[in-house]
Coordinates of C-alpha atoms in Angstrom, one line a residue:
X10 CA 0.1 0.1 -0.1
X11 CA 1.6 3.0 -1.2
X12 CA 0.7 6.6 -2.3
X13 CA -2.4 8.2 -1.7
X14 CA -4.1 4.9 -1.0
X15 CA -2.1 4.5 2.2
X16 CA -3.8 7.6 3.6
X17 CA -7.2 5.8 3.1
X18 CA -6.4 4.1 6.4
X19 CA -7.1 7.1 8.6
X20 CA -10.0 8.3 6.4
X21 CA -12.5 6.1 8.4
X22 CA -11.6 8.1 11.6
X23 CA -10.9 11.4 10.0
X24 CA -14.1 11.9 7.7
X25 CA -16.7 11.3 10.5
X26 CA -14.7 13.4 13.0
X27 CA -14.5 16.5 10.6
X28 CA -18.1 15.9 9.9
X29 CA -19.2 15.9 13.5
X30 CA -17.4 19.2 14.1
X31 CA -18.8 20.8 11.0
X32 CA -22.5 19.7 11.9
X33 CA -22.2 21.7 15.2
X34 CA -22.3 25.1 13.4
X35 CA -25.8 24.3 11.9
X36 CA -28.9 25.3 13.6
X37 CA -31.2 22.3 14.5
X38 CA -33.8 23.7 12.4
X39 CA -31.6 23.0 9.5
X40 CA -32.2 19.3 9.6
X41 CA -32.4 18.6 6.0
X42 CA -28.8 20.1 5.4
X43 CA -27.5 18.4 8.5
X44 CA -29.0 15.1 7.2
X45 CA -27.6 15.4 3.7
X46 CA -24.0 16.0 5.1
X47 CA -24.2 13.2 7.7
X48 CA -25.6 10.9 4.9
X49 CA -22.7 12.0 2.5
X50 CA -20.3 11.2 5.1
X51 CA -21.6 7.5 5.8
X52 CA -21.5 6.9 2.0
X53 CA -17.9 8.1 1.8
X54 CA -17.0 5.7 4.7
X55 CA -18.8 2.8 2.6
X56 CA -16.4 3.8 -0.4
X57 CA -13.4 4.0 1.7
X58 CA -14.0 0.8 3.6
X59 CA -14.7 -1.1 0.3
X60 CA -11.4 0.1 -1.0
X61 CA -9.5 -0.9 2.0
X62 CA -11.3 -4.4 2.0
X63 CA -10.4 -4.7 -1.5
X64 CA -6.7 -4.0 -0.7
X65 CA -6.6 -6.4 2.1
X66 CA -8.1 -9.1 -0.2
X67 CA -5.1 -8.8 -2.5
X68 CA -2.3 -11.1 -2.5
X69 CA -0.3 -9.5 0.5
X70 CA -1.0 -10.8 4.0
X71 CA -0.5 -7.5 5.7
X72 CA -0.7 -4.2 3.9
X73 CA -1.2 -1.1 6.2
X74 CA 0.6 0.5 9.1
X75 CA 0.0 4.3 9.5
X76 CA 2.3 6.3 11.7
X77 CA 0.4 9.2 13.0
X78 CA 2.9 12.3 13.6
X79 CA 5.6 10.2 11.6
X80 CA 6.9 8.9 14.8
X81 CA 8.1 5.1 14.6
X82 CA 6.4 2.5 17.0
X83 CA 6.2 2.0 19.9
X84 CA 6.6 5.8 20.7
X85 CA 4.0 7.2 18.2
X86 CA 0.2 6.6 17.7
X87 CA -0.2 3.6 15.2
X88 CA -3.1 2.7 13.1
X89 CA -3.1 -0.9 11.8
X90 CA -5.1 -2.2 8.9
X91 CA -5.3 -6.0 8.2
X92 CA -8.0 -8.3 7.1
X93 CA -10.0 -8.3 10.4
X94 CA -10.2 -4.6 10.8
X95 CA -11.1 -4.1 7.2
X96 CA -13.8 -6.4 7.6
X97 CA -15.2 -4.8 10.7
X98 CA -14.8 -1.3 9.0
X99 CA -17.0 -2.3 6.1
X100 CA -19.6 -3.9 8.4
X101 CA -19.8 -0.7 10.4
X102 CA -20.1 1.4 7.3
X103 CA -23.0 -0.8 5.9
X104 CA -25.0 -0.7 9.2
X105 CA -24.4 3.0 9.3
X106 CA -25.9 3.8 6.1
X107 CA -28.8 1.6 6.9
X108 CA -29.5 3.0 10.3
X109 CA -29.1 6.6 9.3
X110 CA -31.3 6.4 6.3
X111 CA -34.0 4.8 8.5
X112 CA -33.6 7.6 10.9
X113 CA -34.3 10.3 8.2
X114 CA -38.1 9.3 8.3
X115 CA -38.4 10.9 11.8
X116 CA -36.0 9.8 14.4
X117 CA -33.3 12.4 13.6
X118 CA -35.6 15.2 14.1
X119 CA -36.9 14.1 17.8
X120 CA -33.8 15.5 19.6
X121 CA -30.9 17.8 19.3
X122 CA -27.5 16.8 17.7
X123 CA -28.4 13.2 16.5
X124 CA -26.3 13.5 13.5
X125 CA -23.2 14.9 15.4
X126 CA -23.5 12.0 18.0
X127 CA -23.9 9.4 15.2
X128 CA -20.7 10.5 13.4
X129 CA -18.8 10.6 16.8
X130 CA -20.2 7.0 17.2
X131 CA -18.5 6.2 14.1
X132 CA -15.2 7.6 14.9
X133 CA -15.2 5.6 18.2
X134 CA -16.1 2.5 16.3
X135 CA -13.5 2.9 13.5
X136 CA -10.9 3.9 15.7
X137 CA -11.1 1.1 17.9
X138 CA -11.0 -1.1 14.9
X139 CA -7.9 0.5 13.5
X140 CA -5.8 1.4 16.6
X141 CA -2.6 -0.3 17.5
X142 CA -2.2 0.5 21.0
X143 CA -4.2 0.1 24.1
X144 CA -4.2 3.7 25.2
X145 CA -5.7 5.0 22.1
X146 CA -8.1 2.0 22.2
X147 CA -9.3 3.5 25.4
X148 CA -9.6 7.0 23.9
X149 CA -11.6 5.6 21.1
X150 CA -13.7 3.6 23.5
X151 CA -14.7 6.6 25.5
X152 CA -15.5 8.6 22.3
X153 CA -17.9 5.7 21.3
X154 CA -19.4 5.4 24.6
X155 CA -20.0 9.1 25.0
X156 CA -21.8 9.3 21.8
X157 CA -23.7 6.1 22.6
X158 CA -24.9 7.7 25.8
X159 CA -26.6 10.5 23.8
X160 CA -28.0 8.1 21.1
X161 CA -29.6 6.1 23.7
X162 CA -31.4 8.7 25.4
X163 CA -32.2 10.4 22.1
X164 CA -36.2 10.7 21.9
X165 CA -36.6 10.9 25.7
X166 CA -39.4 8.8 27.4
X167 CA -39.3 7.3 30.9
X168 CA -38.3 3.7 29.8
X169 CA -35.7 5.0 27.6
X170 CA -34.3 7.3 30.2
X171 CA -34.3 4.5 32.8
X172 CA -32.5 2.2 30.6
X173 CA -30.1 4.9 29.6
X174 CA -29.2 5.6 33.3
X175 CA -28.3 1.9 33.9
X176 CA -26.4 1.7 30.6
X177 CA -24.3 4.8 31.5
X178 CA -23.6 3.4 35.1
X179 CA -22.6 -0.1 33.8
X180 CA -20.4 1.3 31.1
X181 CA -18.6 3.9 33.4
X182 CA -17.8 1.0 35.5
X183 CA -16.3 -0.8 32.6
X184 CA -14.3 2.1 31.6
X185 CA -12.9 2.3 35.2
X186 CA -11.8 -1.3 34.8
X187 CA -10.3 -0.6 31.5
X188 CA -7.9 2.1 33.0
X189 CA -7.0 -0.3 35.8
X190 CA -6.2 -3.0 33.4
X191 CA -4.2 -0.8 31.2
X192 CA -2.2 0.6 34.2
X193 CA -1.3 -2.8 35.4
X194 CA -0.3 -3.8 31.8
X195 CA 1.9 -0.8 31.4
X196 CA 3.5 -1.2 34.8
X197 CA 4.7 -4.7 34.0
X198 CA 5.3 -4.5 30.4
X199 CA 6.3 -1.0 30.0
X200 CA 4.6 -0.4 26.7
X201 CA 1.0 -0.2 25.4
X202 CA 1.7 -0.8 21.7
X203 CA 0.0 -4.1 20.9
X204 CA 2.8 -5.3 18.6
X205 CA 5.6 -4.3 21.1
X206 CA 3.6 -5.7 24.0
X207 CA 3.3 -9.2 22.1
X208 CA 7.0 -9.1 21.8
X209 CA 7.7 -8.4 25.3
X210 CA 5.2 -10.6 27.1
X211 CA 7.1 -13.7 26.6
X212 CA 10.2 -12.3 28.1
X213 CA 8.4 -11.1 31.2
X214 CA 9.5 -12.8 34.5
X215 CA 7.0 -15.1 36.2
X216 CA 6.4 -12.9 39.1
X217 CA 5.7 -9.9 37.0
X218 CA 3.8 -11.9 34.4
X219 CA 1.3 -12.9 37.2
X220 CA 0.5 -9.0 37.6
X221 CA 0.4 -8.6 33.9
X222 CA -2.1 -11.5 33.5
X223 CA -4.2 -9.9 36.4
X224 CA -4.3 -6.6 34.5
X225 CA -5.2 -8.4 31.1
X226 CA -8.1 -10.2 33.2
X227 CA -9.3 -6.8 34.5
X228 CA -9.1 -5.4 31.0
X229 CA -10.9 -8.6 29.5
X230 CA -13.9 -8.0 31.9
X231 CA -14.3 -4.5 30.6
X232 CA -14.6 -5.8 27.1
X233 CA -16.8 -8.7 28.2
X234 CA -19.3 -6.1 29.7
X235 CA -19.5 -4.9 26.1
X236 CA -19.8 -8.1 24.5
X237 CA -22.6 -9.2 26.9
X238 CA -21.1 -12.3 28.4
X239 CA -23.3 -13.6 31.3
X240 CA -23.5 -12.7 34.3
X241 CA -22.1 -9.2 33.0
X242 CA -25.0 -8.9 30.5
X243 CA -28.2 -7.9 32.4
X244 CA -28.0 -4.4 31.1
X245 CA -28.1 -5.3 27.4
X246 CA -31.6 -6.6 26.4
X247 CA -33.4 -3.5 28.3
X248 CA -30.8 -1.0 26.9
X249 CA -31.0 -2.3 23.4
X250 CA -34.8 -2.7 23.4
X251 CA -35.3 0.9 25.0
X252 CA -33.4 2.5 22.2
X253 CA -35.0 4.1 19.1
X254 CA -35.0 1.8 16.1
X255 CA -32.0 3.3 14.1
X256 CA -29.8 3.5 17.3
X257 CA -30.5 -0.2 18.3
X258 CA -29.5 -0.9 14.6
X259 CA -26.1 0.7 14.8
X260 CA -25.8 -0.6 18.3
X261 CA -25.7 -4.2 17.0
X262 CA -22.1 -3.7 16.0
X263 CA -21.3 -2.5 19.5
X264 CA -21.3 -5.9 21.2
X265 CA -19.2 -7.2 18.3
X266 CA -16.5 -4.7 19.4
X267 CA -16.0 -6.3 22.5
X268 CA -15.6 -9.6 20.6
X269 CA -13.3 -8.1 17.9
X270 CA -10.9 -6.6 20.7
X271 CA -10.9 -9.9 22.8
X272 CA -10.2 -11.9 19.5
X273 CA -7.5 -9.4 18.7
X274 CA -5.7 -9.4 21.9
X275 CA -6.1 -13.1 22.5
X276 CA -4.5 -14.1 19.4
X277 CA -1.9 -11.5 19.4
X278 CA -0.7 -11.3 23.1
X279 CA -1.5 -14.8 24.3
X280 CA -1.1 -17.2 21.2
X281 CA 2.2 -18.3 21.9
X282 CA 4.7 -18.3 25.0
X283 CA 4.2 -19.0 28.7
X284 CA 0.8 -17.2 28.7
X285 CA -0.6 -19.0 25.7
X286 CA -4.2 -20.0 26.2
X287 CA -4.7 -17.2 28.9
X288 CA -8.6 -16.9 29.7
X289 CA -9.6 -19.4 27.2
X290 CA -11.6 -21.6 29.8
X291 CA -13.4 -18.4 30.9
X292 CA -14.4 -17.5 27.3
X293 CA -15.5 -21.1 26.7
X294 CA -17.8 -21.6 29.8
X295 CA -18.8 -18.0 29.8
X296 CA -19.9 -18.4 26.2
X297 CA -21.9 -21.6 27.2
X298 CA -23.4 -19.8 30.0
X299 CA -24.4 -16.6 27.8
X300 CA -25.8 -19.2 25.2
X301 CA -28.0 -20.7 27.8
X302 CA -29.2 -17.7 29.3
X303 CA -29.9 -16.0 26.0
X304 CA -31.9 -19.0 24.6
X305 CA -34.1 -18.8 27.8
X306 CA -34.6 -15.2 27.4
X307 CA -35.5 -15.8 23.7
X308 CA -38.0 -18.3 24.7
X309 CA -39.5 -16.2 27.5
X310 CA -39.7 -12.9 25.6
X311 CA -43.1 -11.7 24.5
X312 CA -42.1 -8.2 23.3
X313 CA -40.2 -8.3 20.1
X314 CA -37.7 -5.9 21.3
X315 CA -36.7 -8.0 24.1
X316 CA -36.4 -11.1 21.9
X317 CA -34.1 -9.1 19.7
X318 CA -31.9 -7.9 22.9
X319 CA -31.7 -11.6 23.9
X320 CA -30.7 -12.7 20.3
X321 CA -27.8 -10.4 20.8
X322 CA -26.7 -12.4 23.8
X323 CA -27.1 -15.7 21.9
X324 CA -24.8 -14.4 19.1
X325 CA -22.3 -13.0 21.6
X326 CA -22.3 -16.4 23.6
X327 CA -21.7 -18.5 20.5
X328 CA -18.7 -16.2 19.3
X329 CA -17.3 -16.3 22.9
X330 CA -17.6 -19.9 23.1
X331 CA -15.7 -20.3 19.8
X332 CA -12.9 -18.0 21.0
X333 CA -12.5 -20.3 23.9
X334 CA -12.4 -23.4 21.8
X335 CA -9.4 -21.3 19.8
X336 CA -9.6 -23.5 16.7
X337 CA -8.9 -22.0 13.2
X338 CA -11.4 -23.8 11.2
X339 CA -14.3 -23.2 13.8
X340 CA -13.2 -19.3 14.0
X341 CA -13.4 -19.0 10.2
X342 CA -17.1 -20.0 10.4
X343 CA -17.5 -17.9 13.5
X344 CA -16.4 -14.7 11.5
X345 CA -18.9 -15.5 8.9
X346 CA -21.6 -15.9 11.7
X347 CA -20.5 -12.5 13.3
X348 CA -21.2 -10.7 9.9
X349 CA -24.4 -12.5 9.2
X350 CA -25.9 -12.2 12.8
X351 CA -25.0 -8.4 13.1
X352 CA -26.6 -7.8 9.7
X353 CA -29.7 -9.6 10.6
X354 CA -30.1 -8.4 14.3
X355 CA -29.7 -4.7 12.9
X356 CA -32.3 -5.3 10.3
X357 CA -34.8 -7.0 13.0
X358 CA -34.4 -4.1 15.3
X359 CA -35.4 -1.7 12.7
X360 CA -38.2 -4.1 11.2
X361 CA -39.7 -4.4 14.9
X362 CA -40.7 -0.6 15.0
X363 CA -42.5 -1.0 11.5
X364 CA -44.3 -4.3 12.5
X365 CA -45.5 -2.8 15.9
X366 CA -47.1 0.3 14.5
X367 CA -50.2 -1.7 13.5
X368 CA -50.5 -3.3 16.7
X369 CA -52.5 -2.5 19.9
X370 CA -50.1 -4.0 22.3
X371 CA -52.6 -3.9 25.3
X372 CA -55.2 -6.0 23.0
X373 CA -52.7 -8.5 22.1
X374 CA -51.5 -9.1 25.6
X375 CA -55.2 -9.5 26.8
X376 CA -55.8 -11.9 24.0
X377 CA -53.0 -14.0 24.7
X378 CA -53.9 -14.0 28.5
X379 CA -57.5 -14.9 27.5
X380 CA -56.4 -17.7 25.2
X381 CA -54.1 -19.3 27.8
X382 CA -56.8 -19.3 30.6
X383 CA -59.4 -20.7 28.4
X384 CA -61.6 -17.3 28.5
X385 CA -61.7 -16.6 24.9
X386 CA -65.4 -16.4 23.3
X387 CA -65.8 -19.8 21.8
X388 CA -69.1 -19.1 20.4
X389 CA -68.0 -16.3 18.2
X390 CA -69.2 -17.1 14.8
X391 CA -66.1 -17.5 12.1
X392 CA -65.8 -15.2 9.0
X393 CA -67.3 -16.9 5.9
X394 CA -64.6 -15.5 3.7
X395 CA -60.7 -14.8 4.1
X396 CA -59.2 -11.2 4.3
X397 CA -56.6 -10.4 2.0
X398 CA -53.3 -9.2 3.5
X399 CA -52.4 -5.6 2.5
X400 CA -49.2 -5.2 0.4
X401 CA -47.3 -3.4 3.2
X402 CA -48.0 -6.2 5.9
X403 CA -46.9 -8.7 3.2
X404 CA -43.7 -7.0 2.6
X405 CA -43.1 -6.7 6.3
X406 CA -44.1 -10.5 6.8
X407 CA -41.5 -11.6 4.2
X408 CA -38.8 -9.6 5.9
X409 CA -39.9 -10.9 9.2
X410 CA -39.8 -14.5 8.0
X411 CA -36.2 -13.7 6.5
X412 CA -35.2 -12.4 10.0
X413 CA -36.5 -15.8 11.6
X414 CA -34.7 -18.1 9.1
X415 CA -31.5 -16.1 9.7
X416 CA -31.6 -16.0 13.4
X417 CA -32.7 -19.8 13.7
X418 CA -30.0 -20.8 11.2
X419 CA -32.3 -22.6 8.8
X420 CA -31.3 -23.0 5.2
X421 CA -30.6 -21.7 2.7
X422 CA -29.5 -18.3 4.1
X423 CA -26.3 -17.1 5.4
X424 CA -27.0 -18.0 9.4
X425 CA -27.3 -21.7 8.2
X426 CA -24.0 -21.6 6.2
X427 CA -22.1 -20.0 9.1
X428 CA -23.5 -22.4 11.7
X429 CA -22.9 -25.3 9.4
X430 CA -19.2 -24.2 8.9
X431 CA -18.9 -24.0 12.9
X432 CA -20.6 -27.3 13.5
X433 CA -18.9 -29.3 10.9
X434 CA -15.6 -28.1 12.2
X435 CA -16.6 -29.1 15.9
X436 CA -17.5 -32.5 14.6
X437 CA -14.0 -33.4 13.5
X438 CA -12.5 -31.3 10.9
X439 CA -10.8 -29.0 13.3
X440 CA -8.0 -29.5 15.9
X441 CA -10.3 -30.4 18.9
X442 CA -10.3 -34.0 18.6
X443 CA -11.7 -36.9 16.5
X444 CA -14.0 -38.5 17.5
X445 CA -15.9 -35.5 19.1
X446 CA -15.7 -35.4 22.9
X447 CA -18.5 -35.0 25.2
X448 CA -17.7 -31.2 25.6
X449 CA -18.0 -31.1 21.8
X450 CA -21.4 -32.7 21.9
X451 CA -22.6 -30.1 24.6
X452 CA -21.4 -27.2 22.3
X453 CA -23.1 -28.6 19.0
X454 CA -26.4 -29.2 21.0
X455 CA -26.5 -25.6 22.5
X456 CA -25.9 -24.1 19.0
X457 CA -28.8 -26.3 17.7
X458 CA -31.0 -25.7 20.6
X459 CA -30.5 -21.9 20.5
X460 CA -31.7 -22.0 16.8
X461 CA -34.6 -24.0 17.8
X462 CA -35.6 -21.6 20.5
X463 CA -35.3 -18.7 18.0
X464 CA -37.4 -20.5 15.6
X465 CA -40.1 -21.1 18.1
X466 CA -40.2 -17.5 19.4
X467 CA -40.1 -16.0 16.0
X468 CA -42.9 -18.3 14.7
X469 CA -45.0 -17.5 17.6
X470 CA -44.4 -13.7 17.3
X471 CA -45.1 -14.0 13.6
X472 CA -48.4 -15.8 14.1
X473 CA -49.6 -13.3 16.9
X474 CA -48.4 -10.4 14.6
X475 CA -49.5 -11.4 11.2
X476 CA -52.2 -14.0 11.7
X477 CA -53.8 -12.5 14.8
X478 CA -57.7 -12.6 14.4
X479 CA -57.8 -9.2 16.1
X480 CA -58.6 -6.3 14.0
X481 CA -55.6 -3.9 13.7
X482 CA -54.6 -0.9 11.6
X483 CA -52.2 -1.4 8.7
X484 CA -49.1 0.4 9.6
X485 CA -48.0 3.4 7.7
X486 CA -44.6 2.6 6.3
X487 CA -42.4 4.9 4.3
X488 CA -40.3 3.7 1.7
X489 CA -37.2 5.2 3.4
X490 CA -38.0 2.9 6.3
X491 CA -38.3 -0.3 4.6
X492 CA -35.5 0.0 2.1
X493 CA -32.7 -0.1 4.8
X494 CA -34.2 -3.2 6.3
X495 CA -34.4 -4.8 3.1
X496 CA -30.9 -3.6 2.1
X497 CA -29.4 -5.4 5.1
X498 CA -31.4 -8.7 4.5
X499 CA -30.2 -8.5 0.7
X500 CA -26.6 -8.2 2.1
X501 CA -27.3 -11.5 3.8
X502 CA -28.6 -13.0 0.6
X503 CA -25.5 -11.8 -1.2
X504 CA -23.4 -13.4 1.6
X505 CA -25.3 -16.6 0.9
X506 CA -24.5 -16.5 -2.7
X507 CA -20.8 -15.6 -2.4
X508 CA -20.3 -18.0 0.5
X509 CA -17.4 -19.5 -1.1
X510 CA -15.4 -16.4 -1.6
X511 CA -16.5 -15.0 1.9
X512 CA -15.1 -18.3 3.5
X513 CA -11.9 -18.0 1.6
X514 CA -11.7 -14.4 3.1
X515 CA -12.4 -15.6 6.7
X516 CA -9.9 -18.5 6.5
X517 CA -7.2 -15.8 5.3
X518 CA -7.9 -13.5 8.2
X519 CA -7.8 -16.3 10.8
X520 CA -4.6 -17.5 9.5
X521 CA -3.1 -14.1 9.5
X522 CA -4.3 -13.6 13.0
X523 CA -2.8 -17.1 13.9
X524 CA 0.6 -15.8 12.8
X525 CA 1.2 -12.8 15.3
X526 CA 4.7 -12.4 14.0
X527 CA 3.4 -11.0 10.8
X528 CA 1.6 -8.3 12.8
X529 CA 4.6 -7.4 15.1
X530 CA 7.2 -7.3 12.4
X531 CA 4.9 -5.0 10.2
X532 CA 4.4 -2.5 13.1
X533 CA 7.8 -2.6 14.4
X534 CA 9.6 -2.2 10.9
X535 CA 7.4 0.7 9.6
X536 CA 9.7 3.3 8.6
X537 CA 9.1 6.9 9.0
X538 CA 8.9 9.1 5.8
X539 CA 12.0 11.3 5.2
X540 CA 11.6 14.7 3.7
X541 CA 13.9 16.0 0.8
X542 CA 16.5 17.1 3.5
X543 CA 16.7 13.6 4.9
X544 CA 14.6 14.7 8.1
X545 CA 11.5 12.9 8.7
X546 CA 8.4 14.6 7.6
X547 CA 4.8 14.9 9.0
X548 CA 3.5 12.2 6.9
X549 CA 3.3 8.5 8.1
X550 CA 5.2 5.6 6.6
X551 CA 4.0 2.3 5.5
X552 CA 5.8 -1.2 5.2

């Protein structure tokens, strides 16, 4: 990566940061202007992310190290682009476009500074995916959290404010743990640059290594809170279901940020050496507990928002479990599952608002209760003729069915392909043993049962929503609202059609992560750029 393309690495951070500052100069009454600027910014991010993804799909295993301020690592700020970060960048950009377009129907106008906070959220997310040191990871983490506080409270309302207060308190505690963990790691290793840290950890004395691992454990708790591992996940279903539809749609990627950081640090810092496998058992059994808790929550949920929130936990639990297994073949399928589940859950959160517009929630709860206790009117005459489903409800029903298929992992969509790739690896093609052990059978059973639970819950909710005998109004759905949902579901269809190339990319990503020396050498050998006088200039260098 040379020339102008090298500077694309900083664009996913710089573009939304500049736009967020620019939007503050516009009055809130100029919503159309602010919306167009914000939308243009997200579209630029899509183009940039696609370009970066294309570069990482090339013949080189590692292409981008950007030295901010032209200071060599580990003394300067480093941005690192590899296959995993490029994948997360394009996923974030696609979700942001869908969520932002959905919000233009009405949500961006129900509070102040929506677009500024939205762009700052993208700054934090993209920065966390690209940063190469733990201190700046904390900086971007805090930028993301500060923006998410305002977005969660956007629209006001007692339920949203109550959930927002809990969300803020939990994440402030996570930020404190983040600082404590980073301080312990710096005190023992003497560096926070990830590549330099990976090179130094094997050389740390045993007594200091214990303190370093304690710091890594505290740091891991902060990210497990964000990922939603049981029992640290009690806040997530309530917060996500209380958020406005577009905010919940973009929040779907935030739990995956915790997964990304754990995957990155686990394979980079604890892949080899005396600390190899650190925390693997916690991830494995914590993931199992999270799947069980999420599955129970999915079955027990009557409200669609709660169902979507617990589906996030099932997704996180599955990914954490795979991280605990630490097998390359399973991890490749897990990356595909991460992309598919994130797209699905984001689309589902936005679809829920459209579906619930035509429902009388009180009447539905009353009808379910009467049916359960046998108080329904059995003598009511049946209609002689069927009722034609309106076109709007038909479209919503198709989208709802697609979400159900994806969440439950039924064929032929990408949810099935991703789960099949994981399960087939668990059953013997990976490195965890042939024939499968009792633990493997438990893991396979949990993945299948979580899919069955999602199928039962989605079927029950679909029948109650679309086949209910109660009379309801057809929801008024704008094109600008249904198109983002269909767009995300179309991406899962494209992922299904291109499953072969997608799995090849995931395999390449895991192989690169499994060889931390590539990452370490690329960062430590990145050269500063000299000017014409032989003195380093202000531009960054690349490998």
